[in-house]
Coordinates of C-alpha atoms in Angstrom, one line a residue:
M12 CA -105.6 52.6 -9.6
I13 CA -108.1 51.2 -6.9
R14 CA -105.2 50.1 -5.1
A15 CA -103.5 53.4 -5.0
T16 CA -106.8 55.0 -4.3
S17 CA -106.9 52.7 -1.1
T18 CA -103.5 53.2 -0.3
V19 CA -104.0 57.1 -0.3
L20 CA -107.4 56.6 2.0
F21 CA -105.4 54.3 3.9
S22 CA -102.7 56.9 4.8
L23 CA -105.3 59.7 5.5
I24 CA -107.0 57.6 8.0
F25 CA -104.1 56.6 9.8
A26 CA -102.8 60.1 9.7
A27 CA -105.9 61.4 11.3
T28 CA -105.9 58.4 13.9
A29 CA -102.3 59.4 14.8
A30 CA -103.1 62.9 15.3
A31 CA -106.1 62.3 17.5
Q32 CA -104.2 59.9 19.9
Q33 CA -101.4 62.5 20.1
G34 CA -103.6 64.1 22.9
A35 CA -103.1 67.6 24.4
T36 CA -100.0 69.7 23.9
I37 CA -98.6 72.4 26.3
T38 CA -95.6 74.6 24.4
G39 CA -94.1 77.6 25.9
S40 CA -90.7 79.4 27.0
V41 CA -89.0 80.0 30.2
R42 CA -87.5 83.2 30.6
D43 CA -85.8 85.5 33.3
S44 CA -86.8 88.8 34.8
A45 CA -85.0 90.3 32.1
S46 CA -86.8 88.5 29.2
R47 CA -83.7 86.4 28.7
P48 CA -84.2 82.7 27.8
V49 CA -83.7 80.3 30.5
V50 CA -81.5 77.0 29.1
G51 CA -82.0 73.7 30.9
A52 CA -84.9 74.6 33.0
D53 CA -86.9 71.8 34.0
V54 CA -90.9 72.1 33.1
I55 CA -93.4 69.8 34.6
A56 CA -97.2 69.8 34.0
L57 CA -99.0 68.5 37.2
P58 CA -100.9 66.0 37.9
G59 CA -99.2 63.4 36.3
S60 CA -95.6 62.9 35.2
H61 CA -95.3 65.5 32.0
R62 CA -91.9 66.8 32.1
A63 CA -89.6 68.5 29.7
R64 CA -86.7 70.7 29.5
T65 CA -86.1 74.0 27.9
D66 CA -83.4 74.5 25.0
S67 CA -81.3 76.8 23.8
A68 CA -84.0 79.4 23.1
G69 CA -85.8 78.7 26.3
K70 CA -88.5 77.0 24.8
F71 CA -90.2 73.5 25.7
T72 CA -93.1 71.1 24.2
I73 CA -94.9 68.8 26.5
G74 CA -97.2 66.4 24.5
G75 CA -99.4 63.3 24.8
M76 CA -101.5 64.9 27.7
D77 CA -105.3 64.2 28.5
G78 CA -107.6 67.4 28.3
G79 CA -108.0 69.1 31.9
R80 CA -106.7 71.5 34.3
Y81 CA -102.7 71.5 35.0
T82 CA -100.1 73.2 37.1
V83 CA -97.5 74.0 34.9
R84 CA -94.2 74.6 37.0
A85 CA -91.0 75.7 35.9
R86 CA -87.8 75.2 38.1
K87 CA -83.8 75.6 37.6
L88 CA -81.1 75.7 40.2
G89 CA -80.1 79.5 40.7
F90 CA -83.9 80.5 40.8
A91 CA -86.7 80.4 42.8
P92 CA -89.8 78.0 40.8
T93 CA -92.8 79.4 39.5
E94 CA -96.0 78.1 38.0
T95 CA -99.3 78.6 36.4
S96 CA -102.6 77.0 36.2
V97 CA -104.0 76.0 32.9
D98 CA -106.9 74.4 31.3
I99 CA -106.7 72.6 28.1
S100 CA -109.2 70.6 25.8
D101 CA -108.6 67.2 24.5
N102 CA -106.1 67.3 21.5
G103 CA -105.9 71.1 22.1
R104 CA -102.5 73.1 22.2
L105 CA -101.7 75.8 24.7
N106 CA -98.9 78.1 24.8
V107 CA -97.6 79.7 27.9
V108 CA -94.6 81.9 29.0
L109 CA -93.2 81.1 32.9
T110 CA -90.9 83.9 34.3
L111 CA -88.3 82.9 36.9
D112 CA -87.6 86.0 38.5
Q113 CA -86.0 85.7 41.9
R114 CA -82.6 84.3 42.2
M115 CA -81.5 81.8 44.7
P116 CA -77.9 79.7 45.5
Q117 CA -76.8 77.0 43.7
L118 CA -76.9 73.6 45.1
D119 CA -73.7 72.1 43.5
T120 CA -71.0 73.6 45.4
V121 CA -69.7 71.5 48.4
I122 CA -68.1 73.3 51.4
V123 CA -66.3 71.4 54.0
R124 CA -64.6 73.1 56.8
A125 CA -61.0 72.5 58.3
D126 CA -63.1 70.2 61.0
G127 CA -64.9 68.4 58.7
S128 CA -68.2 69.9 59.3
C129 CA -70.6 71.4 56.7
P130 CA -72.3 74.6 57.3
D131 CA -75.4 74.9 59.1
R132 CA -77.8 77.7 57.8
T133 CA -76.8 78.1 54.2
L134 CA -78.1 76.1 51.4
D135 CA -74.5 74.8 50.5
A136 CA -75.2 72.4 53.7
F137 CA -77.4 70.3 51.6
A138 CA -74.8 69.3 49.0
C139 CA -72.1 69.0 51.9
H140 CA -74.4 66.8 53.5
K141 CA -75.8 64.7 50.9
R142 CA -72.0 64.1 49.9
F143 CA -70.9 63.0 53.4
G144 CA -73.9 62.3 55.2
K145 CA -76.1 59.1 56.0
G146 CA -79.7 60.5 55.8
L147 CA -82.3 60.8 52.8
Y148 CA -81.7 63.7 50.8
L149 CA -84.3 65.2 48.2
D150 CA -83.6 67.7 45.6
Y151 CA -86.7 69.6 43.8
T152 CA -86.6 67.3 40.6
E153 CA -87.0 64.4 43.0
I154 CA -90.0 66.2 45.2
D155 CA -91.6 66.9 41.9
E156 CA -91.4 63.5 40.9
K157 CA -93.8 62.6 44.2
D158 CA -96.5 64.8 42.7
P159 CA -97.4 66.2 46.1
I160 CA -100.2 68.5 46.7
Y161 CA -98.9 69.7 50.2
A162 CA -95.3 69.7 51.5
A163 CA -96.2 67.0 53.9
D164 CA -97.3 64.9 51.1
I165 CA -93.6 64.5 50.1
F166 CA -93.5 62.0 53.2
R167 CA -96.0 59.6 52.0
D168 CA -93.8 57.0 51.2
I169 CA -90.9 58.0 53.2
P170 CA -90.6 54.9 55.7
G171 CA -91.2 55.9 59.5
F172 CA -93.6 58.9 58.4
R173 CA -97.5 59.4 58.2
V174 CA -99.2 62.0 56.8
D175 CA -101.9 63.4 59.5
V176 CA -104.5 66.3 58.6
R177 CA -104.7 68.6 61.7
S178 CA -106.9 71.9 62.3
T179 CA -105.5 75.2 62.4
R180 CA -107.1 78.6 62.7
N181 CA -106.5 78.9 59.0
G182 CA -108.2 75.6 58.4
P183 CA -107.1 71.9 58.0
V184 CA -103.6 71.2 56.9
R185 CA -101.6 68.1 56.1
V186 CA -98.3 67.3 58.2
A187 CA -95.7 64.8 58.4
V188 CA -95.5 63.0 61.8
P189 CA -93.5 60.0 62.7
S190 CA -95.3 56.5 62.3
N191 CA -93.4 55.0 65.2
F192 CA -94.5 57.4 68.1
H193 CA -90.8 58.5 68.1
C194 CA -90.3 62.6 68.5
L195 CA -89.6 64.6 65.6
V196 CA -87.4 68.1 65.0
S197 CA -88.1 70.2 62.1
L198 CA -85.5 73.0 60.8
V199 CA -86.2 75.3 58.0
D200 CA -83.3 76.7 56.3
G201 CA -81.0 75.3 59.2
R202 CA -83.1 77.5 61.9
T203 CA -85.7 76.1 64.5
V204 CA -89.2 76.5 63.5
S205 CA -90.6 79.7 64.6
P206 CA -93.9 82.1 63.6
G207 CA -91.6 83.8 61.5
N208 CA -89.9 81.0 60.2
P209 CA -92.9 78.3 59.5
I210 CA -92.5 74.7 57.9
P211 CA -93.7 75.1 54.3
T212 CA -97.2 73.8 53.6
S213 CA -96.7 74.2 49.6
P214 CA -94.2 71.5 47.9
I215 CA -93.1 74.8 45.5
D216 CA -91.4 76.1 48.7
V217 CA -89.4 73.2 49.3
I218 CA -86.1 73.1 47.2
A219 CA -84.5 70.5 49.1
L220 CA -85.2 68.0 52.1
E221 CA -83.0 66.3 54.4
V222 CA -84.1 63.5 57.0
Y223 CA -82.4 61.9 59.4
Q224 CA -84.1 58.6 61.1
T225 CA -81.4 58.0 63.4
P226 CA -79.3 59.7 66.1
D227 CA -76.1 58.5 64.6
S228 CA -77.1 59.8 61.1
V229 CA -77.6 63.5 62.0
P230 CA -74.9 65.8 60.9
K231 CA -72.9 67.1 63.9
E232 CA -74.1 70.9 63.2
Y233 CA -77.6 69.7 64.1
E234 CA -76.9 67.3 67.3
R235 CA -77.7 70.0 69.4
Y236 CA -81.2 70.1 68.2
I237 CA -82.6 66.3 68.5
W238 CA -82.3 66.2 72.4
P239 CA -86.2 66.5 73.3
N240 CA -87.1 69.7 75.2
T241 CA -90.2 68.2 76.9
G242 CA -90.8 65.5 79.8
L243 CA -93.0 63.4 77.3
A244 CA -90.2 62.2 75.1
T245 CA -86.9 60.1 75.7
G246 CA -84.1 59.7 73.8
R247 CA -83.1 61.7 70.9
C248 CA -85.4 62.6 67.9
M249 CA -85.8 62.3 64.4
L250 CA -84.5 65.4 62.5
V251 CA -86.0 66.9 59.0
V252 CA -84.4 69.7 57.4
Y253 CA -86.4 71.8 54.9
W254 CA -84.4 74.3 52.5
T255 CA -86.7 76.6 51.0
P256 CA -86.1 79.7 48.3
R257 CA -85.3 82.2 51.4
A258 CA -82.3 80.1 52.2
P259 CA -78.9 82.2 52.3
T260 CA -76.1 81.6 50.5
R261 CA -72.8 80.9 52.1
R262 CA -71.0 83.3 54.6
G263 CA -67.4 84.0 54.3

């Protein structure tokens, strides 16, 4: 009788301890603008590497977290990303609903023209360059894994780059610059940077990234951009291509 009672008490203590060690849990669902479940969406809670994928009902569970404030972000190819901020206590449980309400083009189609070139101003260019190019290619899942706070933070561990802080009329911002004093050209959605087409500052606005550090690695569609247009630089520049949710689909 004593042994049986001890066994029961031990089991109860073990169960309570295990429950206490589970940590906070965020559950929820991802839906589209018509309230239909989105299957296979990637959900990540930042900071940290807490990640899940939605099931056939669009539901997800992220457990084993510390209490605190998190940004819960949902992404899936075919939709623009969305996110929300939550506060959760130690061992707490929280439910959220995320809506992916803006469609964007897929990344999985490779379009190659008769002359062997890729598109230049449509999102299909990313998949085409990744398959045939010589640069560094990051999609949104690989970008999320870097846990960036600003878009420039994506470059923290990319050789040849450093992250600087610069003052602007809107306050200080982080920018990625070459670490070897080489010149750098940036394109956004295949077009030159301008006030109406700026480099993204938030990582959620970068769905894919191409980085070319040597002239012979730059796709021929973009070679015309890498020649410096000032007298302060010589040779050819490095090239970075940002792809955003605004990127157009392929043109016929």
